[in-house]
XYZ file of C-alpha atoms in Angstrom:
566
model
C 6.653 -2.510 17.024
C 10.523 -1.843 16.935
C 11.032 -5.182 19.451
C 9.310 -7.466 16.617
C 10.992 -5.816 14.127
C 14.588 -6.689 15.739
C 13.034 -9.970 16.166
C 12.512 -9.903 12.337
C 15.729 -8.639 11.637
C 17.854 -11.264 13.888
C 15.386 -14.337 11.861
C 16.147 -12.661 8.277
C 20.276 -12.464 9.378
C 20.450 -16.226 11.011
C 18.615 -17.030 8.055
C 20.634 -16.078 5.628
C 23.686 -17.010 7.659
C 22.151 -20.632 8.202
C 21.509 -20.546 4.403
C 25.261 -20.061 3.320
C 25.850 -23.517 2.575
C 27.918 -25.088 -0.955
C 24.924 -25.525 -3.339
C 22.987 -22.760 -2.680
C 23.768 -19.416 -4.495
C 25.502 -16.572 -2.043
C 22.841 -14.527 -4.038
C 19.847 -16.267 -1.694
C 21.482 -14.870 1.510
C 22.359 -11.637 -0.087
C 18.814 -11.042 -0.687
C 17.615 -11.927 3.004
C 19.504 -9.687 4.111
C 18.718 -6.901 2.209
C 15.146 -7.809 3.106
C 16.352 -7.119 6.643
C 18.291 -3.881 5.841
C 14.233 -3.014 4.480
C 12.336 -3.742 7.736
C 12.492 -0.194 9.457
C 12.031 1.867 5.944
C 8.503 3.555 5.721
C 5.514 1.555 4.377
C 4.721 1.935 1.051
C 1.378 1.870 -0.615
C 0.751 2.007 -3.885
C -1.923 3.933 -5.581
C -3.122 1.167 -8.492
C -5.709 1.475 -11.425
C -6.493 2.260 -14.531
C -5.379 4.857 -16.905
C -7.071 7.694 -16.658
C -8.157 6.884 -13.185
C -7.177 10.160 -11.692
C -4.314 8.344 -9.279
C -2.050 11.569 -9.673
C -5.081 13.904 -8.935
C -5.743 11.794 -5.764
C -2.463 11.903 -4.608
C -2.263 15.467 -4.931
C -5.596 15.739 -3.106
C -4.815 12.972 -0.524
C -1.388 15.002 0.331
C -2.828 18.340 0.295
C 0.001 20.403 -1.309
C -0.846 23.746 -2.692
C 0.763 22.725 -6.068
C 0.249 19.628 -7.684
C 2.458 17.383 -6.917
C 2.080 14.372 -9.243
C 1.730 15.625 -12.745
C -1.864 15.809 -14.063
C -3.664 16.465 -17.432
C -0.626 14.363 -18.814
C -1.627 11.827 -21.997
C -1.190 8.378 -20.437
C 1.734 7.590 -22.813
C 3.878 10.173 -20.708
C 2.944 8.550 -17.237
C 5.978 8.059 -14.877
C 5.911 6.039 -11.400
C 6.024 8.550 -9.199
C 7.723 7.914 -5.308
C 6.445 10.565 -2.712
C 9.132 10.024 0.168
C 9.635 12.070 3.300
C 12.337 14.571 3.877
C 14.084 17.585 2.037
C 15.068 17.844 -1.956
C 19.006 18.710 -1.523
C 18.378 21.304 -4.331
C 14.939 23.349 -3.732
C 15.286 24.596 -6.947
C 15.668 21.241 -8.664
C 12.999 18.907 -6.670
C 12.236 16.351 -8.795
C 14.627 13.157 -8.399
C 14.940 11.262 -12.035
C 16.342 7.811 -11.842
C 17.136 6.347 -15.219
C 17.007 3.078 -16.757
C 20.533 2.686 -17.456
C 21.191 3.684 -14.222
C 21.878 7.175 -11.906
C 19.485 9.383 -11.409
C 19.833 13.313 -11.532
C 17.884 16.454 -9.777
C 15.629 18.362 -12.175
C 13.550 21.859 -11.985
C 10.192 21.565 -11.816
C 9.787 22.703 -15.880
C 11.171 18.908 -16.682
C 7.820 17.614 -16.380
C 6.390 20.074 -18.724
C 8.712 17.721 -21.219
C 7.223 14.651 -20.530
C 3.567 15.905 -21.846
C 2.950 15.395 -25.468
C 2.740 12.476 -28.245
C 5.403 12.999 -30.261
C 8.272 10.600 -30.798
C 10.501 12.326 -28.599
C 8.554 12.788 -25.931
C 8.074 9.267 -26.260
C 11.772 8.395 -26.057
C 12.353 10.377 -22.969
C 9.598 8.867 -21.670
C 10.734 5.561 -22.133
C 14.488 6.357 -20.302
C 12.787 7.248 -17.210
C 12.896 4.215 -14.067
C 10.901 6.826 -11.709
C 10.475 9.628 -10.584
C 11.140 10.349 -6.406
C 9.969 13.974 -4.117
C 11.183 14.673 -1.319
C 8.609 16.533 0.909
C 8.375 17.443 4.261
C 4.822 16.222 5.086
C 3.978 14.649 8.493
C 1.835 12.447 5.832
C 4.905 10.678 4.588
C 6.916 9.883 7.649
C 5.190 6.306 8.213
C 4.147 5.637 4.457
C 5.893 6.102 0.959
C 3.246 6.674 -1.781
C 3.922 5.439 -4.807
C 2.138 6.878 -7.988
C 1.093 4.170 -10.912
C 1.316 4.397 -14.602
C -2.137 2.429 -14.692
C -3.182 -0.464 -16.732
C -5.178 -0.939 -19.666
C -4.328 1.863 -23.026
C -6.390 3.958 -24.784
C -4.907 3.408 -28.665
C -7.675 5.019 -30.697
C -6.580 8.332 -30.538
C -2.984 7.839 -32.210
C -4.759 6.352 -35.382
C -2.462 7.946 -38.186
C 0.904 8.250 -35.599
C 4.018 6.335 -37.356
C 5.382 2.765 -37.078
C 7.741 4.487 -34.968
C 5.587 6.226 -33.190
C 3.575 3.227 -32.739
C 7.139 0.888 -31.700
C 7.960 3.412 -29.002
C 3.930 4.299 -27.846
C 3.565 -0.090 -27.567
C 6.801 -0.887 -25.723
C 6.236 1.883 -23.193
C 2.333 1.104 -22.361
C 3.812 -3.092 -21.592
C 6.509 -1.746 -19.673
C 3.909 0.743 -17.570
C 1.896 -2.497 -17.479
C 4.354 -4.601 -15.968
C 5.294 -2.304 -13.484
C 2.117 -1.204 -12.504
C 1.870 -5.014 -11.531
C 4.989 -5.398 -10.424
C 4.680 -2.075 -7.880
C 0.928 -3.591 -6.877
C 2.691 -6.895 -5.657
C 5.655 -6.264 -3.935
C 4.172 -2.831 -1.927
C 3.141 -3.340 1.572
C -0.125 -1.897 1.085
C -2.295 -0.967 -2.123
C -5.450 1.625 -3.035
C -7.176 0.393 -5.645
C -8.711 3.601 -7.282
C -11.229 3.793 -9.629
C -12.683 7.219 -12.012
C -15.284 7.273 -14.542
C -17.511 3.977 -15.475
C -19.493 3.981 -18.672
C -22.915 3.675 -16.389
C -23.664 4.669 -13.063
C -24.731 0.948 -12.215
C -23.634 -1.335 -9.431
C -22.831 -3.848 -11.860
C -20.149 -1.564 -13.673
C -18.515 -0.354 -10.611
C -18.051 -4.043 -9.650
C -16.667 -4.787 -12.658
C -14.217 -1.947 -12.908
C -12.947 -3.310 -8.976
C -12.721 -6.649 -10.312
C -10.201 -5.462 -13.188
C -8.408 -3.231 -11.276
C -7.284 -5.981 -8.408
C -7.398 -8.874 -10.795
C -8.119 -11.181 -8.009
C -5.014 -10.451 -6.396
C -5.778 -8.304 -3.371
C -6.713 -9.134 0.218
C -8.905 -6.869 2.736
C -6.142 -7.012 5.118
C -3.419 -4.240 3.187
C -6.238 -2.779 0.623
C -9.089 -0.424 -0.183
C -11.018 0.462 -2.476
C -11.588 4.078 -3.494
C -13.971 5.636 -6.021
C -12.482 8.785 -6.953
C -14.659 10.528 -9.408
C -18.221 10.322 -7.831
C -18.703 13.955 -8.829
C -18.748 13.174 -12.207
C -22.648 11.244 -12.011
C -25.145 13.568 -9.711
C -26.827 9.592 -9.432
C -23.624 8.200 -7.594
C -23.111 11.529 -6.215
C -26.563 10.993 -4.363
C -26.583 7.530 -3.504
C -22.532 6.860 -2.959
C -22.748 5.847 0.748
C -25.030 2.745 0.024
C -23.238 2.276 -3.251
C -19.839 2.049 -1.933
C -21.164 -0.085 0.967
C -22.579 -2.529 -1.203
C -19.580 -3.208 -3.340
C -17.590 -3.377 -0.371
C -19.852 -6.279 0.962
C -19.251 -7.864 -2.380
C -15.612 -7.786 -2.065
C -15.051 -8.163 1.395
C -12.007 -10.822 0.697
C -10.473 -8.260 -1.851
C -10.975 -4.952 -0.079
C -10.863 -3.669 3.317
C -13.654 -1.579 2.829
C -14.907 1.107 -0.795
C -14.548 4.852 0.220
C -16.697 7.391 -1.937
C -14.685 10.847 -2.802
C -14.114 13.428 -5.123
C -10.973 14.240 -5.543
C -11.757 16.831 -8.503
C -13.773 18.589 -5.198
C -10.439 18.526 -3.147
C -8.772 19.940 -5.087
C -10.785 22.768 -5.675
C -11.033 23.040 -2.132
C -7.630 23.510 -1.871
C -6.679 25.856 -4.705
C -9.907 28.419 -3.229
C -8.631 28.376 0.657
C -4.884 28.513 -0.481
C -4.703 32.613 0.462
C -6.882 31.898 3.428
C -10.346 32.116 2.808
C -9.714 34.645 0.159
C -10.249 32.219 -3.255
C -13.600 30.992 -1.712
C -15.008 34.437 -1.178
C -14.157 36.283 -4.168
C -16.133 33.070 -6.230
C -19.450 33.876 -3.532
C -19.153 37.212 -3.810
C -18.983 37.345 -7.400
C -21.335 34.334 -8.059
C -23.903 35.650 -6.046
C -23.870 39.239 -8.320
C -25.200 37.017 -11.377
C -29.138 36.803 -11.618
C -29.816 33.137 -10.720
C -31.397 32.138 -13.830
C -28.544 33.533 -15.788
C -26.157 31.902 -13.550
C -27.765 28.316 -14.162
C -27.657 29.157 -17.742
C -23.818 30.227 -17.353
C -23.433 26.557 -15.789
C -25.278 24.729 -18.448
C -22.270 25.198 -20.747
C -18.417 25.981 -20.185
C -19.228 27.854 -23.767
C -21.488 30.296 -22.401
C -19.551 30.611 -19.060
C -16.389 31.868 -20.870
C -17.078 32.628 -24.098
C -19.763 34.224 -24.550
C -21.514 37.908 -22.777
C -24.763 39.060 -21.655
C -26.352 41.981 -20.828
C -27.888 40.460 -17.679
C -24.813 39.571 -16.301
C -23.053 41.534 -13.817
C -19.768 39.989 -14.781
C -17.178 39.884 -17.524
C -15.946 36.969 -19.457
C -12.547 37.842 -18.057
C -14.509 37.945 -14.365
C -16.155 34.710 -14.951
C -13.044 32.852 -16.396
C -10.777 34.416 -13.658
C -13.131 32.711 -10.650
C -13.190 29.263 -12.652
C -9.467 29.626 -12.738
C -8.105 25.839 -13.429
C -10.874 23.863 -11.979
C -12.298 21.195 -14.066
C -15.228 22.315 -15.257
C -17.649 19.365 -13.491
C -16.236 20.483 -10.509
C -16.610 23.876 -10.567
C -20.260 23.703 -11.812
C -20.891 21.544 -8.200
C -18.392 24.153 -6.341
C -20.185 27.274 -8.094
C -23.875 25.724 -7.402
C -22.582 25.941 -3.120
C -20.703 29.019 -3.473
C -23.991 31.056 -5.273
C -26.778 29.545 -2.798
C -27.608 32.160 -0.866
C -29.181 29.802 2.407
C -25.390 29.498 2.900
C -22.389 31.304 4.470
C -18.493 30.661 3.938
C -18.096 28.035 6.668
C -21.497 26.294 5.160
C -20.468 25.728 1.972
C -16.867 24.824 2.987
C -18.703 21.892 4.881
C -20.903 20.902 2.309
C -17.769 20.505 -0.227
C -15.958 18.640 2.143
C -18.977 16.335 2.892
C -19.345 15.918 -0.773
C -15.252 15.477 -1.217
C -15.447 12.465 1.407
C -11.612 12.976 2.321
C -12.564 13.364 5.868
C -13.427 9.482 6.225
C -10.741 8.624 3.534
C -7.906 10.056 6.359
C -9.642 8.320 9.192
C -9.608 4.785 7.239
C -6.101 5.188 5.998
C -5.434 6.537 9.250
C -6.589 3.343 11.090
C -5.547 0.656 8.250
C -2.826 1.795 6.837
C -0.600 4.432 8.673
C -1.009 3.088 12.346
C -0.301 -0.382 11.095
C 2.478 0.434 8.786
C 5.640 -0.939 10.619
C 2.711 -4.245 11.196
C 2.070 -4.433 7.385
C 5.619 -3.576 5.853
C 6.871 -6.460 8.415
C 4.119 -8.739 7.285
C 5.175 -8.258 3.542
C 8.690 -8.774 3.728
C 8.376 -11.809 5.820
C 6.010 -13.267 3.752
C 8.333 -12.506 1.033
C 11.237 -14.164 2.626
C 9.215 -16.909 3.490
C 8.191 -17.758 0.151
C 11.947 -17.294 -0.916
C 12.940 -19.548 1.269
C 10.261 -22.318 0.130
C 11.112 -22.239 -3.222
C 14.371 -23.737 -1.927
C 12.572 -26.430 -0.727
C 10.638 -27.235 -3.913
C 12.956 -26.024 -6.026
C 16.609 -26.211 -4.986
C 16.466 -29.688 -2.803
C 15.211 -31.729 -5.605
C 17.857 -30.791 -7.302
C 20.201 -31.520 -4.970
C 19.475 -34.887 -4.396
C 19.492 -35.968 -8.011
C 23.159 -34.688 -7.798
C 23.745 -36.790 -4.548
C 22.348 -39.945 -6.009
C 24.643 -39.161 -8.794
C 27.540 -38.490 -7.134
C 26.597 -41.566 -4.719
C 26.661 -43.527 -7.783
C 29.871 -42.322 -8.758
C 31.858 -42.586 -5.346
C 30.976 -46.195 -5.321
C 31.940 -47.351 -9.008
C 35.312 -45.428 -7.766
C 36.042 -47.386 -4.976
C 34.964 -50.399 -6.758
C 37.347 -49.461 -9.031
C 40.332 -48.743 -6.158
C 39.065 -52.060 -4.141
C 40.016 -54.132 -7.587
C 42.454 -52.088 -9.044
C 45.017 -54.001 -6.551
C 48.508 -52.345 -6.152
C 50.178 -50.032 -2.969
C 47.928 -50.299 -0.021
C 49.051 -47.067 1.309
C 47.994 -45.304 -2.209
C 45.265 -47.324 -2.390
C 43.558 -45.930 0.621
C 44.861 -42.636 0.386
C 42.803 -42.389 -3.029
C 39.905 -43.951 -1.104
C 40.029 -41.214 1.451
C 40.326 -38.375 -1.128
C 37.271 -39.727 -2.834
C 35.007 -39.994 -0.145
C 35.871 -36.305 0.757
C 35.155 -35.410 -2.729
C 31.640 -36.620 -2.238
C 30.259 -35.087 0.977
C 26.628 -35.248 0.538
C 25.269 -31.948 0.589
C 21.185 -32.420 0.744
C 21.167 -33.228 4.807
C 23.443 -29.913 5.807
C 20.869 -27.889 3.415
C 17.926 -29.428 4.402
C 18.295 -28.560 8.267
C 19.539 -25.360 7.219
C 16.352 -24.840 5.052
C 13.749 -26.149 8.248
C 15.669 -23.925 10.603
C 14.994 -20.813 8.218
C 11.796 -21.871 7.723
C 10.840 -22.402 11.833
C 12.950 -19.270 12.351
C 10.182 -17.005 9.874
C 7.551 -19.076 10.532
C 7.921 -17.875 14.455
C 8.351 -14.406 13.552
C 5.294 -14.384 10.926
C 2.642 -16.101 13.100
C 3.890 -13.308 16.259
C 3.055 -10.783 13.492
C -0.575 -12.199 12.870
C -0.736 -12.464 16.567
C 0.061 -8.748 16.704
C -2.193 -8.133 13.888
C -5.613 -9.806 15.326
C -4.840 -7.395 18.374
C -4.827 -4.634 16.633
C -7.811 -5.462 14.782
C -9.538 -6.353 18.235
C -8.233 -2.668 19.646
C -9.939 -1.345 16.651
C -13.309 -2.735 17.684
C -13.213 -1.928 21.023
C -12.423 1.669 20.480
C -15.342 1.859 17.958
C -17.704 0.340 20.166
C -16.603 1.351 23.508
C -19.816 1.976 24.599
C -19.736 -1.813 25.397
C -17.546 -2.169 27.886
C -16.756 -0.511 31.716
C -14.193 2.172 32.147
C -12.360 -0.495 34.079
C -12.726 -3.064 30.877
C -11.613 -0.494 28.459
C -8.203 0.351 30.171
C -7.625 -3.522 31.098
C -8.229 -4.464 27.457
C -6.309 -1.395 25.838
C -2.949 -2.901 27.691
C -3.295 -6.543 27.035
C -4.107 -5.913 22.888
C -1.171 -3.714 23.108
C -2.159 0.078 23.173
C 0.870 0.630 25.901
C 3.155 -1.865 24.619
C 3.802 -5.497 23.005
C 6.350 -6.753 25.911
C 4.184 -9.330 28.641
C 4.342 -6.901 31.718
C 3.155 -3.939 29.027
C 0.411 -6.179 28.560
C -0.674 -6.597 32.140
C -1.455 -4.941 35.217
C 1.241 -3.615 37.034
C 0.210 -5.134 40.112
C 1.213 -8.792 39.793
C 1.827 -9.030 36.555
C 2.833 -12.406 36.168
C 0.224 -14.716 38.778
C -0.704 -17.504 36.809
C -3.808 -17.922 38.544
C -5.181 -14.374 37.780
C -4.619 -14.526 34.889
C -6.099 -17.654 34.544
C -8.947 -16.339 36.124
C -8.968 -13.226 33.097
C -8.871 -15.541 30.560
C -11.797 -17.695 31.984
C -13.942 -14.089 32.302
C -13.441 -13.016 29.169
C -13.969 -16.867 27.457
C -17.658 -16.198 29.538
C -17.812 -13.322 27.562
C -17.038 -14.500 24.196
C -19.319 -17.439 24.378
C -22.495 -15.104 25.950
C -25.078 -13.970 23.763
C -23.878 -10.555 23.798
C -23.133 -7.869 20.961
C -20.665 -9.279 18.478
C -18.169 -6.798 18.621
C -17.992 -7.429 22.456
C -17.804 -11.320 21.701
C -15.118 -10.740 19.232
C -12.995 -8.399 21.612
C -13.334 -11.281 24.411
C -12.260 -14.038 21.811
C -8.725 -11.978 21.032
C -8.530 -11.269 24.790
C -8.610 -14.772 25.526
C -6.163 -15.540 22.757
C -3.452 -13.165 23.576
C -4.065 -14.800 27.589
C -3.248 -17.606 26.041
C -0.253 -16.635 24.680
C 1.215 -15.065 27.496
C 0.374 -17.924 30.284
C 2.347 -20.286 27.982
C 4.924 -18.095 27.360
C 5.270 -17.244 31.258
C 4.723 -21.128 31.667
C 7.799 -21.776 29.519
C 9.989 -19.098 31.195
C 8.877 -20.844 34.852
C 10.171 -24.147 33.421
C 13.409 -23.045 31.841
C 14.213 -21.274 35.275
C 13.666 -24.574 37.003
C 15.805 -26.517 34.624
């Protein structure tokens, strides 16, 4: 990608250049090229839902760290946007980067978050200073993408019944501003997972619901998924979450690239047991599979009697029993405890089974393929469209303006000469004022106006290539997941034009005659054969992009043949 993103760079810097005209704020071109200082960072997706969604605990999951990383078990009051950047914190001791409203930001020990929990006023107030929070962490994960951590939507305001006016000022302004941002974050990041916990029923019908709130009818399948993040929570969507997720994604198949089933309660449990090895998971087998198995399922019907309470049928102390629940949620560890005790199964069984059940397996592969392999693709495709749609409100916005203010001045510079033409007197002065009038009234519309459709033509080049790129990449997609379709001889033909070895033309094509017209002609015609033959459709579809990007390249080696001649 780095030659269309130098493209994208030089059309962003012309642009603004072009767009440095008298009448148009210095801020416009500013901005452009900021946008183009923002082409090579890291994508950034944006975790987005509700509160109480879980986001923090699926970031922690998705990212895999042995401590938690975004702050969980926090009231939704103390919620922070949370960047997860790659690279080193300057201080290991102080990791967490603060950035304040009023500006600055300064490196705190890890113990600073333990003073964002609570409801009180104070809390509140600190709260409410904070811009976001940034971590630095050296994670293959994070060189390509940014993750960004929500506040959430939506509040929960029952449960500070009785708090103060104060308390009630602070709790208000901080839940619009985590709103806003939340909104804010959702629209201007490349790329977005819409996440989704607990639903009051198990039911299609609520699931789609809770979607359709959570993207507000402002997401596309092309930079977004869907995730449903607490299926262990309902043994019903535990059992039937492949056909459920499948469904809703059918249903939204304009909003969302596709719904992913996972637990990422199970994850995480997954990751605290096999943190010393295989130690964690062993000790809770071993120990599990002391207790009588009806006393066990007893044990599990209640956290009460698990930790609270002892029996003379069972092997192990309350102390025992709390110490292999350690800080798993209790839903979870009922499912994880329910594996670990079955005695059909050994260490690397029940592993599998709870990472079957977590579903982060298919998450990676679908972020993998969507998002982190088309991150320089989809942070280019936001910023131009962002640029683009600066630009365009110029047009609609700025012009009009501008020639209200010509006709005016027009209006003006003639009732001035009028004025000189009659006013009689020296000649010499006369048209020395004329002069100095007519300069003073350069129109200004025509200048902007060109400047304006040259911006425009100048993105609008760029962002088509991008959508160009985009379908191939889509098409390189199918053809690796169906390449039981096509020759040995297709595969590696196809896998160089879409772009697997490289975006430049004689990437693209064979190295043996790369550029004859008439072969590839003759290409372009096979593969048009093939995409109008009754064949599977993921073969038509990979023979409709082929011929495409043919396209594309005989009339871009059709243009170089006729510069050279001119």
């Amino acid at each position: 990608m780095s030659a269309i993103q130098d493209e994208i760079v030089q059309a962003l810097q012309r642009s603004a250049e072009r767009l440095r005209l008298p009448g148009l704020p210095g801020a416009l071109a500013d901005e452009l090229n900021a946008m183009a200082g923002k082409v090579y960072e890291p994508c950034v997706v944006a975790v987005v839902g509700r509160v109480k969604a879980g986001k923090s605990t699926f970031i922690n999951a998705l990212l895999g760290a042995r401590e938690d990383l975004a702050t969980v078990g926090t009231t939704e009051t103390t919620a922070t946007i949370n960047y997860f950047r790659y690279g080193n914190p300057a201080d290991p001791a102080r990791p967490v980067r603060c950035h304040w409203r009023g500006g600055g930001y300064e490196d705190m020990p890890p113990d600073f978050l333990h003073q964002l929990q609570g409801n009180d006023e104070e809390t509140l107030r600190r709260a409410d200073g904070i811009a976001y929070l940034e971590y630095q962490l050296p994670l293959d994960y994070l060189r390509r993408v940014t993750l960004v951590d929500t506040p959430g939507t939506g509040a929960v305001v029952s449960q500070h019944q009785g708090r103060t006016a104060e308390y009630m000022r602070l709790y208000g302004q901080l839940r619009e501003r985590h709103d806003r941002e939340t909104q804010q974050i959702g629209e201007t990041s490349d790329a977005i997972i819409y996440l989704i916990g607990a639903v009051a029923r198990a039911t299609d019908r609520d699931f789609l619901e809770e979607f359709g709130q959570a993207t507000q009818g402002r997401s596309s399948a092309s930079n977004a998924i869907g995730v449903m993040a607490k299926i262990d929570l309902s043994p019903e969507v535990m059992a039937r979450r492949e056909a459920l997720s499948g469904k809703i994604a059918g249903q939204l198949k304009d909003s969302l690239n596709c719904v992913m089933p996972i637990s990422a309660g199970l994850k995480r449990a997954l990751d605290w047991l096999m943190a010393d090895g295989e130690a964690g998971l062993q000790r809770l087998m071993d120990g599990l599979r002391r207790v009588p198995p009806p006393r066990l399922e007893k044990l599990l019907s209640s956290d009460e009697f698990y930790g609270d309470h002892e029996f003379d049928d069972c092997p192990l102390s309350t102390a025992e029993r709390r110490a292999l629940k350690g800080p798993l949620d209790w839903a979870v560890f009922t499912t994880v405890a329910r594996l670990a005790a079955d005695p059909e199964r050994d260490r690397d069984a029940v592993v599998g089974e709870l990472e079957r059940m977590a579903g982060f397996a298919p998450l990676h592969a679908v972020l993998e393929s969507h998002f982190l392999k088309r991150s320089e693709l989809l942070r280019a495709y936001r910023i131009l469209s962002d640029a683009r749609r600066l630009v365009r409100s110029l047009r609609y916005d700025r012009l009009p303006v501008l020639r209200e203010r010509e006709r005016e001045d027009s209006a003006r510079r003639d009732r001035f000469l009028a004025f000189i033409r009659g006013a009689g007197g020296d000649p010499a002065v006369a048209q020395e004022l004329t002069e100095w009038v007519k300069k003073a009234t350069v129109p200004q519309v025509s200048p902007v106006a060109e400047a304006i459709d040259a911006a425009e033509r100048a993105l609008g080049r760029a962002y088509h290539e991008l959508e160009g790129f985009n379908a191939d990449f889509e098409a390189l997609q199918t053809l690796e997941r169906h390449s039981e379709l096509f020759t040995d001889q297709e595969l590696d033909t196809l896998r160089g034009l879409l772009g697997l070895y490289g975006l430049q033309t004689a990437e693209r094509l064979p190295s043996t005659q790369p550029t004859d017209l008439d072969e590839i002609g003759r290409h372009q015609q096979h593969w048009l054969q093939v995409s109008q033959s009754g064949r599977p459709a993921a073969r038509r579809a990979v023979a409709e992009r082929a011929v495409a990007r043919l396209g594309l390249i005989l009339d871009e080696l059709d243009d170089a043949d006729a510069a050279g001649e001119a």
